[in-house]
């Protein structure tokens, strides 16, 4: 790991520490003159950093009560830092048009920060907006408890490049196989069983089950296509940003930007996280988790 990548990680950690302390001078000290945020592929805002900082001071403490973002995994290179997180807050003010409920809201996500080693230029946030909106509307959900933290020792520095090449190849192959509707090509990427994560839960999926489930899911989304927008790899994890489209469901077009993270053992994917803007739109069964 280079000094530049280590500096990038420190910048993100400092930003999150400032956010958790509601110290917005500290939070925004890591940005340049301009800060840019994206949420699920859509720009949230791009403005002078001082404007973002001042707006946070005025509004955030009264809306997001007792907010805390837990970084569960983080890694980076000379231009990108990726971190998987869990965030919780008390819904004390209007959020995305939803009036306050006073309830505790929790959701999981992944962020990609672009940096130059000295400052953060932009942050891309990916999380299930549909899941968050259901909680903001007053639905209760038992929080998930499975962390995205690494288990076991990190990949040795001398092995990182080899693992990263394997991870990038595996995560590309998964979505190439999906676009080709080639179930055997996709299953060849997975360990048996695979741990599939959503909303703090880990679901074990055998390859015999996947051979039934995945083609049925593809068939439920006519015209399904996923464009690969960016691939990153750090040790035994790889990250892929995607743009998913399919024919309309219930009159609503499927057009989602999301991000997936895998963990592999040097041969096959053992753990999978997929962060959709609204997973329930394309997989209604997840509503059974609530």
Backbone as numpy.savetxt, mean C-alpha at the origin, in Angstrom:
# Nx Ny Nz CAx CAy CAz Cx Cy Cz
23.58 -1.11 1.13 22.73 0.08 1.13 23.61 1.32 1.13
23.30 2.28 0.29 24.12 3.48 0.15 23.73 4.53 1.19
24.61 5.52 1.33 24.31 6.64 2.23 23.04 7.37 1.78
22.86 7.50 0.46 21.70 8.20 -0.06 20.40 7.46 0.30
20.43 6.14 0.17 19.23 5.36 0.52 18.97 5.41 2.02
20.02 5.35 2.83 19.84 5.46 4.28 19.27 6.82 4.65
19.74 7.87 3.98 19.20 9.21 4.23 17.72 9.28 3.85
17.35 8.64 2.75 15.95 8.63 2.33 15.06 7.98 3.37
15.51 6.86 3.93 14.74 6.18 4.98 14.60 7.08 6.20
15.69 7.75 6.58 15.64 8.65 7.74 14.66 9.80 7.50
14.61 10.32 6.28 13.67 11.39 5.96 12.22 10.94 6.18
11.90 9.74 5.71 10.54 9.22 5.87 10.23 8.98 7.34
11.16 8.39 8.06 10.94 8.14 9.48 10.73 9.45 10.25
11.46 10.48 9.90 11.30 11.77 10.54 9.94 12.39 10.21
9.51 12.25 8.96 8.20 12.76 8.54 7.09 12.09 9.34
7.14 10.78 9.48 6.11 10.04 10.20 6.17 10.35 11.70
7.38 10.48 12.24 7.50 10.83 13.67 6.87 12.19 13.94
7.08 13.15 13.04 6.46 14.46 13.20 4.95 14.39 13.10
4.46 13.58 12.15 3.01 13.40 12.01 2.41 12.83 13.28
3.03 11.79 13.84 2.49 11.15 15.04 2.51 12.08 16.25
3.50 12.97 16.30 3.60 13.92 17.41 2.76 15.17 17.16
2.11 15.24 16.01 1.38 16.44 15.58 2.30 17.66 15.62
3.56 17.41 15.27 4.57 18.47 15.14 4.76 18.69 13.64
3.98 19.59 13.07 3.94 19.71 11.62 5.14 20.48 11.07
5.82 21.25 11.91 7.09 21.83 11.48 8.10 20.71 11.23
8.12 19.76 12.15 9.04 18.62 12.00 8.63 17.75 10.82
7.34 17.50 10.69 6.83 16.63 9.62 7.22 17.17 8.24
7.08 18.47 8.05 7.31 19.05 6.72 8.73 19.57 6.53
9.57 19.43 7.54 10.96 19.87 7.40 11.73 19.01 6.41
11.21 17.83 6.09 11.93 16.90 5.22 11.60 17.13 3.74
10.65 18.00 3.44 10.29 18.30 2.06 11.10 19.49 1.55
11.15 19.62 0.23 11.71 20.81 -0.38 10.70 21.94 -0.34
10.83 22.87 -1.26 9.93 24.02 -1.28 8.50 23.62 -1.61
8.34 22.52 -2.37 7.01 22.05 -2.78 6.79 20.64 -2.27
5.60 20.36 -1.79 5.20 19.00 -1.37 4.08 18.53 -2.28
4.16 17.26 -2.65 3.14 16.67 -3.52 2.70 15.34 -2.93
1.39 15.15 -2.86 0.81 13.91 -2.36 -0.14 13.31 -3.40
-0.06 12.00 -3.57 -1.02 11.24 -4.35 -1.71 10.24 -3.42
-3.00 9.99 -3.67 -3.71 8.91 -3.00 -4.32 8.01 -4.05
-3.88 6.76 -4.07 -4.40 5.76 -5.02 -4.37 6.28 -6.45
-3.24 6.87 -6.83 -3.03 7.30 -8.21 -3.60 8.65 -8.56
-4.40 9.24 -7.66 -4.99 10.55 -7.92 -4.27 11.59 -7.08
-3.97 12.73 -7.67 -3.24 13.75 -6.93 -4.13 14.36 -5.85
-3.63 14.36 -4.62 -4.32 15.01 -3.50 -4.01 16.49 -3.47
-2.76 16.82 -3.80 -2.39 18.21 -3.79 -0.91 18.38 -4.06
-0.56 19.52 -4.65 0.83 19.90 -4.87 0.89 21.40 -4.64
1.62 21.80 -3.61 1.61 23.20 -3.20 2.90 23.50 -2.44
3.16 24.78 -2.19 4.30 25.11 -1.33 4.22 24.36 -0.01
5.34 23.83 0.41 5.36 23.03 1.63 4.81 23.81 2.82
5.10 25.09 2.88 4.61 25.91 4.00 3.08 25.95 4.03
2.45 25.90 2.85 0.98 25.92 2.81 0.43 24.62 3.38
1.02 23.48 3.01 0.60 22.20 3.56 0.78 22.20 5.08
1.94 22.66 5.52 2.23 22.67 6.97 1.21 23.50 7.73
0.92 24.68 7.22 -0.02 25.56 7.92 -1.44 24.99 7.92
-1.83 24.37 6.82 -3.16 23.75 6.75 -3.27 22.61 7.75
-2.23 21.79 7.85 -2.23 20.69 8.83 -2.38 21.24 10.25
-1.67 22.29 10.56 -1.75 22.87 11.91 -3.17 23.32 12.24
-3.85 23.87 11.24 -5.18 24.44 11.46 -6.28 23.38 11.54
-6.12 22.28 10.80 -7.24 21.35 10.64 -7.03 19.95 11.21
-5.84 19.42 11.07 -5.65 17.99 11.36 -5.91 17.61 12.82
-5.41 18.33 13.81 -5.62 17.89 15.20 -7.10 17.75 15.58
-7.96 18.61 15.02 -9.37 18.54 15.37 -10.16 17.51 14.60
-9.58 16.99 13.52 -10.29 16.02 12.67 -9.84 14.60 12.98
-8.52 14.41 13.03 -7.94 13.08 13.21 -7.44 12.96 14.65
-8.32 12.63 15.56 -7.97 12.57 16.97 -7.06 11.40 17.29
-6.01 11.68 18.09 -5.10 10.63 18.55 -4.61 9.78 17.38
-4.21 10.45 16.31 -3.76 9.76 15.10 -2.39 9.14 15.31
-2.21 7.95 14.78 -0.91 7.28 14.86 -0.70 6.41 13.63
0.44 6.64 12.96 0.83 5.82 11.81 2.00 4.94 12.23
1.79 3.65 12.20 2.83 2.67 12.57 3.51 2.15 11.31
4.79 2.42 11.16 5.56 1.84 10.06 5.89 0.40 10.43
5.39 -0.54 9.63 5.62 -1.96 9.93 6.78 -2.54 9.14
7.06 -1.97 7.99 8.21 -2.38 7.18 8.64 -1.20 6.35
9.96 -1.01 6.20 10.48 0.10 5.41 11.80 -0.30 4.79
12.01 0.14 3.55 13.29 -0.07 2.86 13.36 0.93 1.72
14.52 1.05 1.10 14.62 2.04 0.04 15.88 1.94 -0.77
15.94 2.79 -1.80 17.14 2.93 -2.61 17.46 4.41 -2.76
18.26 4.77 -3.74 18.73 6.15 -3.86 17.64 7.13 -4.29
16.48 6.65 -4.76 15.42 7.55 -5.22 14.04 7.25 -4.62
13.87 6.07 -4.04 12.56 5.67 -3.53 12.70 5.07 -2.13
11.70 5.35 -1.28 11.55 4.65 -0.01 10.13 4.12 0.03
10.00 2.83 0.35 8.68 2.21 0.44 8.45 1.78 1.88
7.24 2.04 2.38 6.92 1.61 3.74 5.47 1.15 3.81
5.28 0.00 4.45 3.94 -0.51 4.74 3.56 -0.05 6.14
2.30 0.36 6.31 1.92 0.98 7.55 0.51 0.59 7.97
0.22 0.85 9.22 -1.13 0.82 9.77 -1.39 2.19 10.39
-2.54 2.79 10.09 -2.87 4.08 10.67 -4.20 3.98 11.40
-4.27 4.64 12.53 -5.48 4.69 13.34 -5.74 6.13 13.75
-7.02 6.51 13.83 -7.37 7.83 14.34 -8.82 7.82 14.82
-9.14 8.78 15.69 -10.51 8.98 16.13 -11.19 9.93 15.16
-12.33 9.53 14.64 -13.03 10.29 13.60 -13.79 11.44 14.27
-13.06 12.55 14.53 -13.62 13.67 15.29 -14.10 14.83 14.43
-13.82 14.77 13.12 -14.24 15.84 12.23 -14.60 15.26 10.88
-15.13 16.09 9.99 -15.54 15.61 8.68 -14.33 15.16 7.86
-14.42 13.94 7.32 -13.36 13.37 6.49 -13.98 12.86 5.19
-13.50 13.33 4.06 -14.01 12.91 2.75 -15.54 13.00 2.68
-16.08 14.03 3.32 -17.53 14.24 3.27 -18.32 13.49 4.31
-17.66 12.69 5.14 -18.36 11.91 6.17 -18.32 12.67 7.49
-19.49 12.92 8.09 -19.53 13.65 9.36 -18.89 12.83 10.48
-18.43 13.46 11.54 -17.73 12.75 12.61 -18.61 11.73 13.32
-18.00 10.58 13.62 -18.68 9.53 14.38 -18.06 9.36 15.77
-16.84 9.88 15.96 -16.13 9.69 17.22 -15.51 8.32 17.36
-15.71 7.47 16.36 -15.19 6.10 16.44 -13.74 6.03 15.97
-13.09 4.96 16.42 -11.71 4.71 16.02 -11.71 4.08 14.63
-10.95 4.65 13.72 -10.84 4.14 12.36 -9.45 3.57 12.18
-9.36 2.45 11.48 -8.07 1.81 11.24 -8.02 1.30 9.81
-6.90 1.53 9.14 -6.70 0.89 7.85 -5.21 0.73 7.59
-4.92 -0.13 6.63 -3.55 -0.48 6.30 -3.22 0.01 4.90
-1.96 0.32 4.67 -1.58 0.82 3.36 -0.09 0.68 3.10
0.31 1.21 1.95 1.72 1.26 1.57 1.97 2.61 0.94
3.14 3.16 1.17 3.51 4.45 0.61 4.85 4.34 -0.11
4.97 5.14 -1.16 6.23 5.24 -1.90 6.63 6.71 -1.88
7.76 7.01 -1.26 8.27 8.37 -1.21 9.40 8.51 -2.21
9.34 9.55 -3.02 10.41 9.87 -3.96 11.30 10.93 -3.31
12.61 10.69 -3.33 13.55 11.58 -2.63 14.86 11.67 -3.40
15.71 12.61 -2.99 17.03 12.73 -3.60 18.15 12.56 -2.58
17.81 12.04 -1.40 18.79 11.88 -0.33 18.84 13.06 0.61
18.31 14.21 0.17 18.29 15.40 1.01 16.88 15.85 1.38
15.91 15.56 0.51 14.54 15.97 0.76 13.57 15.05 0.04
12.36 14.99 0.55 11.29 14.23 -0.10 10.62 15.13 -1.12
10.39 14.58 -2.31 9.75 15.36 -3.38 8.26 15.09 -3.47
7.90 13.82 -3.33 6.47 13.49 -3.34 6.25 12.17 -2.62
5.01 11.96 -2.19 4.63 10.72 -1.52 3.39 10.17 -2.21
3.44 8.91 -2.57 2.29 8.20 -3.13 1.74 7.28 -2.03
0.50 7.50 -1.65 -0.17 6.70 -0.64 -1.14 5.74 -1.32
-1.14 4.49 -0.88 -2.09 3.50 -1.39 -2.76 2.84 -0.20
-4.08 2.86 -0.19 -4.86 2.23 0.89 -6.26 1.98 0.35
-7.00 1.11 1.02 -8.35 0.79 0.58 -9.30 1.91 1.01
-9.53 2.86 0.08 -10.40 3.98 0.36 -11.83 3.52 0.64
-12.27 2.48 -0.09 -13.61 1.96 0.15 -13.76 1.43 1.56
-12.76 0.70 2.04 -12.78 0.18 3.42 -12.81 1.32 4.42
-11.99 2.35 4.17 -11.97 3.49 5.08 -13.32 4.20 5.06
-13.90 4.38 3.88 -15.19 5.07 3.79 -16.29 4.32 4.54
-16.25 2.99 4.49 -17.26 2.22 5.21 -17.13 2.44 6.71
-15.88 2.53 7.20 -15.70 2.82 8.62 -16.11 4.25 8.95
-15.79 5.21 8.08 -16.17 6.60 8.32 -17.69 6.77 8.34
-18.39 5.90 7.61 -19.85 6.00 7.57 -20.50 5.37 8.81
-19.68 4.77 9.68 -20.21 4.25 10.94 -20.17 2.74 11.07
-19.73 2.02 10.01 -19.64 0.57 10.13 -18.49 0.20 11.05
-18.74 -0.77 11.92 -17.71 -1.25 12.82 -17.00 -2.44 12.21
-15.70 -2.53 12.44 -14.93 -3.68 11.97 -13.87 -4.01 13.00
-13.78 -5.27 13.34 -12.75 -5.69 14.28 -11.38 -5.51 13.64
-10.48 -4.75 14.27 -9.18 -4.50 13.65 -8.40 -5.78 13.40
-7.69 -5.81 12.27 -6.80 -6.93 12.00 -5.52 -6.78 12.81
-4.89 -7.89 13.10 -3.73 -7.86 14.00 -2.45 -8.35 13.35
-2.50 -8.76 12.07 -1.31 -9.30 11.42 -0.46 -8.16 10.88
0.77 -8.09 11.32 1.68 -7.02 10.92 2.36 -7.35 9.59
2.77 -6.30 8.87 3.55 -6.48 7.65 5.04 -6.52 7.94
5.41 -6.54 9.22 6.83 -6.56 9.59 7.50 -7.83 9.09
8.79 -7.70 8.79 9.57 -8.87 8.40 9.66 -9.85 9.56
9.58 -11.12 9.24 9.84 -12.17 10.22 11.16 -12.83 9.85
12.01 -13.02 10.82 13.32 -13.60 10.53 14.33 -12.54 10.15
15.58 -12.93 9.96 16.65 -11.97 9.68 16.51 -11.36 8.29
17.03 -10.14 8.10 17.01 -9.53 6.76 17.95 -10.27 5.81
17.74 -10.05 4.53 18.62 -10.66 3.53 20.02 -10.05 3.66
21.07 -10.87 3.69 22.44 -10.33 3.79 22.72 -9.37 2.63
23.51 -8.35 2.91 23.79 -7.32 1.91 24.35 -7.92 0.62
25.18 -8.92 0.74 25.77 -9.53 -0.45 24.78 -10.31 -1.30
23.61 -10.63 -0.73 22.59 -11.40 -1.45 21.44 -10.52 -1.96
21.44 -9.24 -1.57 20.30 -8.39 -1.89 20.05 -8.29 -3.40
21.10 -8.07 -4.17 20.92 -7.87 -5.61 20.27 -9.09 -6.25
20.70 -10.29 -5.85 20.13 -11.52 -6.42 18.66 -11.65 -6.03
18.36 -11.42 -4.76 16.97 -11.52 -4.32 16.09 -10.47 -4.99
16.64 -9.28 -5.18 15.85 -8.21 -5.79 15.52 -8.51 -7.24
16.47 -9.11 -7.96 16.19 -9.49 -9.34 15.09 -10.56 -9.40
15.14 -11.50 -8.47 14.11 -12.56 -8.42 12.76 -11.96 -8.08
12.72 -11.06 -7.09 11.46 -10.45 -6.68 10.82 -9.65 -7.80
11.62 -8.86 -8.52 11.08 -8.07 -9.63 10.52 -8.99 -10.72
11.22 -10.08 -10.98 10.74 -11.03 -12.01 9.43 -11.69 -11.56
9.36 -12.11 -10.30 8.17 -12.80 -9.82 6.93 -11.90 -9.85
7.06 -10.67 -9.36 5.87 -9.82 -9.27 5.40 -9.39 -10.66
6.33 -9.21 -11.59 5.92 -8.93 -12.98 5.19 -10.14 -13.57
5.72 -11.33 -13.31 5.13 -12.54 -13.89 3.71 -12.75 -13.41
3.43 -12.41 -12.14 2.07 -12.57 -11.61 1.06 -11.80 -12.45
1.37 -10.53 -12.74 0.40 -9.71 -13.45 0.45 -9.91 -14.96
1.57 -10.33 -15.48 1.59 -10.75 -16.89 0.70 -11.97 -17.09
0.79 -12.92 -16.15 -0.05 -14.12 -16.23 -1.52 -13.76 -16.09
-1.85 -12.82 -15.22 -3.24 -12.38 -15.07 -3.75 -11.79 -16.39
-2.96 -10.93 -17.02 -3.39 -10.33 -18.28 -3.55 -11.37 -19.38
-2.74 -12.43 -19.30 -2.81 -13.51 -20.30 -3.82 -14.58 -19.92
-4.40 -14.49 -18.71 -5.31 -15.51 -18.17 -4.63 -16.88 -18.15
-3.35 -16.89 -17.75 -2.55 -18.11 -17.70 -2.40 -18.53 -16.24
-3.32 -19.37 -15.77 -3.33 -19.73 -14.36 -2.09 -20.50 -13.94
-1.60 -21.38 -14.79 -0.42 -22.18 -14.41 0.82 -21.29 -14.29
0.95 -20.31 -15.16 2.08 -19.38 -15.08 2.02 -18.60 -13.77
0.81 -18.19 -13.37 0.71 -17.43 -12.12 0.97 -18.33 -10.91
0.39 -19.52 -10.90 0.58 -20.40 -9.74 2.03 -20.81 -9.57
2.79 -20.86 -10.65 4.20 -21.22 -10.58 5.01 -20.19 -9.79
4.45 -19.00 -9.59 5.14 -17.95 -8.84 4.95 -18.09 -7.34
3.96 -18.89 -6.91 3.55 -18.91 -5.50 4.05 -20.13 -4.75
4.36 -19.90 -3.47 4.57 -21.02 -2.56 3.21 -21.65 -2.26
3.23 -22.87 -1.78 1.99 -23.58 -1.45 2.06 -24.02 0.02
1.27 -23.37 0.90 0.27 -22.34 0.63 0.87 -20.95 0.56
0.06 -20.02 0.06 0.40 -18.61 -0.01 -0.34 -17.88 1.11
0.32 -16.93 1.76 -0.35 -16.08 2.74 -0.77 -14.79 2.04
-2.07 -14.59 1.90 -2.64 -13.44 1.22 -3.20 -12.49 2.27
-2.73 -11.23 2.26 -3.05 -10.27 3.32 -4.06 -9.23 2.86
-5.00 -8.88 3.76 -5.91 -7.77 3.54 -6.38 -7.25 4.89
-6.30 -5.92 5.06 -6.85 -5.25 6.25 -6.35 -5.87 7.55
-5.06 -6.18 7.60 -4.50 -6.72 8.82 -4.82 -8.17 9.08
-5.26 -8.87 8.06 -5.56 -10.30 8.19 -4.71 -11.07 7.18
-4.32 -12.28 7.53 -3.57 -13.15 6.63 -4.41 -14.39 6.36
-4.74 -14.59 5.10 -5.56 -15.73 4.70 -4.70 -16.74 3.96
-4.70 -17.97 4.42 -3.92 -19.03 3.78 -4.66 -19.55 2.56
-3.98 -19.57 1.42 -4.60 -20.06 0.20 -3.72 -21.15 -0.42
-4.26 -22.34 -0.53 -3.54 -23.44 -1.18 -3.59 -23.24 -2.68
-2.67 -23.87 -3.38 -2.65 -23.72 -4.84 -3.82 -24.48 -5.48
-4.31 -25.52 -4.83 -5.49 -26.21 -5.39 -6.70 -25.28 -5.32
-6.81 -24.52 -4.22 -7.90 -23.54 -4.12 -7.70 -22.40 -5.10
-6.46 -21.92 -5.22 -6.17 -20.81 -6.13 -6.50 -21.18 -7.58
-6.28 -22.45 -7.92 -6.57 -22.89 -9.30 -8.06 -22.76 -9.61
-8.92 -22.84 -8.59 -10.35 -22.63 -8.79 -10.74 -21.16 -8.66
-10.19 -20.50 -7.64 -10.65 -19.16 -7.28 -10.22 -18.11 -8.29
-8.96 -18.14 -8.69 -8.45 -17.05 -9.53 -9.11 -16.99 -10.90
-9.25 -18.12 -11.64 -9.95 -18.02 -12.93 -11.39 -17.55 -12.79
-12.07 -17.95 -11.70 -13.44 -17.51 -11.48 -13.48 -16.00 -11.23
-12.48 -15.48 -10.52 -12.42 -14.04 -10.28 -12.14 -13.29 -11.58
-11.20 -13.80 -12.38 -10.94 -13.17 -13.68 -12.21 -13.13 -14.53
-12.94 -14.22 -14.53 -14.16 -14.30 -15.34 -15.23 -13.31 -14.86
-15.20 -12.97 -13.56 -16.18 -12.03 -13.02 -15.88 -10.59 -13.42
-14.71 -10.36 -14.02 -14.28 -9.02 -14.41 -13.93 -9.02 -15.91
-14.93 -9.05 -16.78 -14.64 -9.06 -18.23 -13.77 -7.87 -18.62
-12.80 -8.16 -19.48 -11.90 -7.11 -19.93 -10.82 -6.73 -18.94
-10.67 -7.52 -17.87 -9.66 -7.21 -16.85 -8.28 -7.04 -17.48
-7.65 -5.92 -17.16 -6.27 -5.69 -17.60 -5.56 -4.85 -16.55
-4.30 -5.21 -16.28 -3.52 -4.46 -15.30 -2.25 -3.95 -15.98
-2.14 -2.64 -16.08 -0.94 -2.03 -16.64 0.09 -1.84 -15.53
1.30 -2.30 -15.77 2.38 -2.16 -14.80 2.98 -0.76 -14.94
2.99 0.00 -13.84 3.47 1.38 -13.86 4.87 1.54 -13.27
5.21 0.72 -12.28 6.53 0.81 -11.66 6.79 -0.46 -10.88
8.03 -0.94 -10.92 8.44 -2.10 -10.14 9.68 -1.72 -9.34
9.64 -2.03 -8.04 10.77 -1.80 -7.14 11.05 -3.09 -6.39
12.28 -3.27 -5.96 12.62 -4.46 -5.19 13.65 -4.10 -4.13
13.42 -4.60 -2.91 14.30 -4.36 -1.77 14.45 -5.66 -1.00
15.63 -6.26 -1.02 15.82 -7.53 -0.32 14.86 -8.57 -0.86
14.11 -9.21 0.04 13.19 -10.25 -0.41 11.75 -9.74 -0.57
11.58 -8.42 -0.69 10.27 -7.86 -1.02 10.35 -7.10 -2.34
9.26 -7.15 -3.08 9.15 -6.39 -4.33 7.81 -5.69 -4.34
7.77 -4.56 -5.02 6.61 -3.67 -5.02 6.27 -3.35 -6.47
4.97 -3.35 -6.78 4.54 -3.05 -8.14 3.34 -2.12 -8.09
3.46 -0.95 -8.75 2.32 -0.04 -8.93 1.59 -0.43 -10.20
0.25 -0.45 -10.16 -0.53 -0.90 -11.30 -1.75 -0.02 -11.53
-2.25 -0.10 -12.75 -3.51 0.55 -13.14 -4.41 -0.54 -13.69
-5.51 -0.79 -12.99 -6.42 -1.89 -13.32 -7.69 -1.35 -13.95
-8.07 -1.94 -15.08 -9.33 -1.57 -15.74 -10.09 -2.85 -16.08
-11.41 -2.72 -16.16 -12.28 -3.82 -16.57 -13.60 -3.21 -16.99
-14.46 -4.02 -17.58 -15.76 -3.55 -17.99 -16.58 -3.15 -16.77
-17.54 -2.23 -16.94 -18.31 -1.73 -15.79 -18.99 -2.85 -15.00
-19.03 -2.66 -13.68 -19.76 -3.55 -12.78 -20.89 -2.74 -12.18
-22.12 -3.19 -12.35 -23.30 -2.47 -11.85 -23.30 -1.02 -12.33
-22.86 -0.84 -13.59 -22.88 0.48 -14.19 -21.71 1.36 -13.83
-20.82 0.90 -12.96 -19.68 1.71 -12.53 -18.40 1.17 -13.14
-17.67 1.99 -13.92 -16.43 1.50 -14.54 -15.42 1.05 -13.50
-14.70 -0.01 -13.82 -13.58 -0.44 -12.98 -12.34 0.27 -13.48
-11.81 1.17 -12.69 -10.65 1.98 -13.07 -9.93 2.34 -11.78
-9.00 1.48 -11.37 -8.35 1.64 -10.07 -6.83 1.63 -10.22
-6.18 2.54 -9.51 -4.72 2.53 -9.38 -4.38 1.96 -8.01
-3.50 1.00 -7.98 -3.16 0.38 -6.71 -1.71 -0.06 -6.67
-1.38 -0.81 -5.64 0.00 -1.22 -5.41 0.00 -2.59 -4.74
0.91 -3.44 -5.16 1.06 -4.77 -4.56 2.47 -4.95 -4.02
2.58 -5.72 -2.95 3.86 -6.03 -2.32 3.93 -7.54 -2.15
5.09 -8.11 -2.46 5.30 -9.53 -2.24 6.52 -9.74 -1.35
6.53 -10.87 -0.65 7.72 -11.35 0.04 7.98 -12.75 -0.49
9.23 -13.04 -0.87 9.55 -14.33 -1.47 10.73 -14.98 -0.76
10.92 -16.25 -1.05 11.97 -17.01 -0.39 13.17 -17.27 -1.28
13.25 -16.54 -2.39 14.33 -16.75 -3.35 13.91 -17.60 -4.52
12.71 -18.20 -4.41 12.19 -19.02 -5.51 10.72 -18.68 -5.80
9.92 -18.58 -4.73 8.49 -18.35 -4.91 7.97 -17.33 -3.90
6.82 -16.76 -4.23 6.18 -15.76 -3.37 5.51 -16.46 -2.19
5.88 -16.06 -0.99 5.31 -16.66 0.21 4.21 -15.79 0.82
4.33 -14.45 0.65 3.34 -13.52 1.21 2.97 -12.49 0.14
1.70 -12.08 0.18 1.20 -11.16 -0.84 0.30 -10.12 -0.18
0.52 -8.85 -0.51 -0.35 -7.75 -0.09 -0.77 -7.01 -1.35
-2.04 -6.76 -1.52 -2.54 -5.96 -2.65 -3.40 -4.84 -2.09
-3.02 -3.61 -2.40 -3.71 -2.43 -1.88 -4.54 -1.81 -3.01
-5.86 -2.04 -2.93 -6.81 -1.54 -3.92 -7.50 -0.29 -3.38
-7.86 0.68 -4.24 -8.67 1.82 -3.77 -10.02 1.37 -3.21
-10.59 0.32 -3.81 -11.87 -0.22 -3.31 -11.96 -1.69 -3.71
-11.37 -2.53 -2.87 -11.34 -3.96 -3.18 -12.75 -4.54 -3.26
-13.67 -4.01 -2.45 -15.03 -4.56 -2.44 -15.74 -4.38 -3.78
-15.34 -3.39 -4.57 -15.97 -3.22 -5.88 -15.70 -4.42 -6.78
-14.46 -4.94 -6.71 -14.08 -6.03 -7.60 -14.10 -7.39 -6.91
-14.22 -7.38 -5.59 -14.28 -8.64 -4.83 -15.23 -8.43 -3.65
-16.54 -8.44 -3.89 -17.51 -8.12 -2.83 -17.42 -9.01 -1.61
-16.83 -10.19 -1.75 -16.74 -11.12 -0.60 -15.98 -10.52 0.57
-15.10 -9.52 0.31 -14.34 -8.96 1.43 -15.23 -8.23 2.42
-16.44 -7.87 2.01 -17.34 -7.21 2.94 -17.72 -8.11 4.10
-17.53 -9.42 3.91 -17.81 -10.36 4.99 -16.84 -10.24 6.14
-15.72 -9.48 5.93 -14.77 -9.28 7.01 -15.29 -8.30 8.05
-16.29 -7.51 7.70 -16.72 -6.43 8.59 -17.71 -6.94 9.64
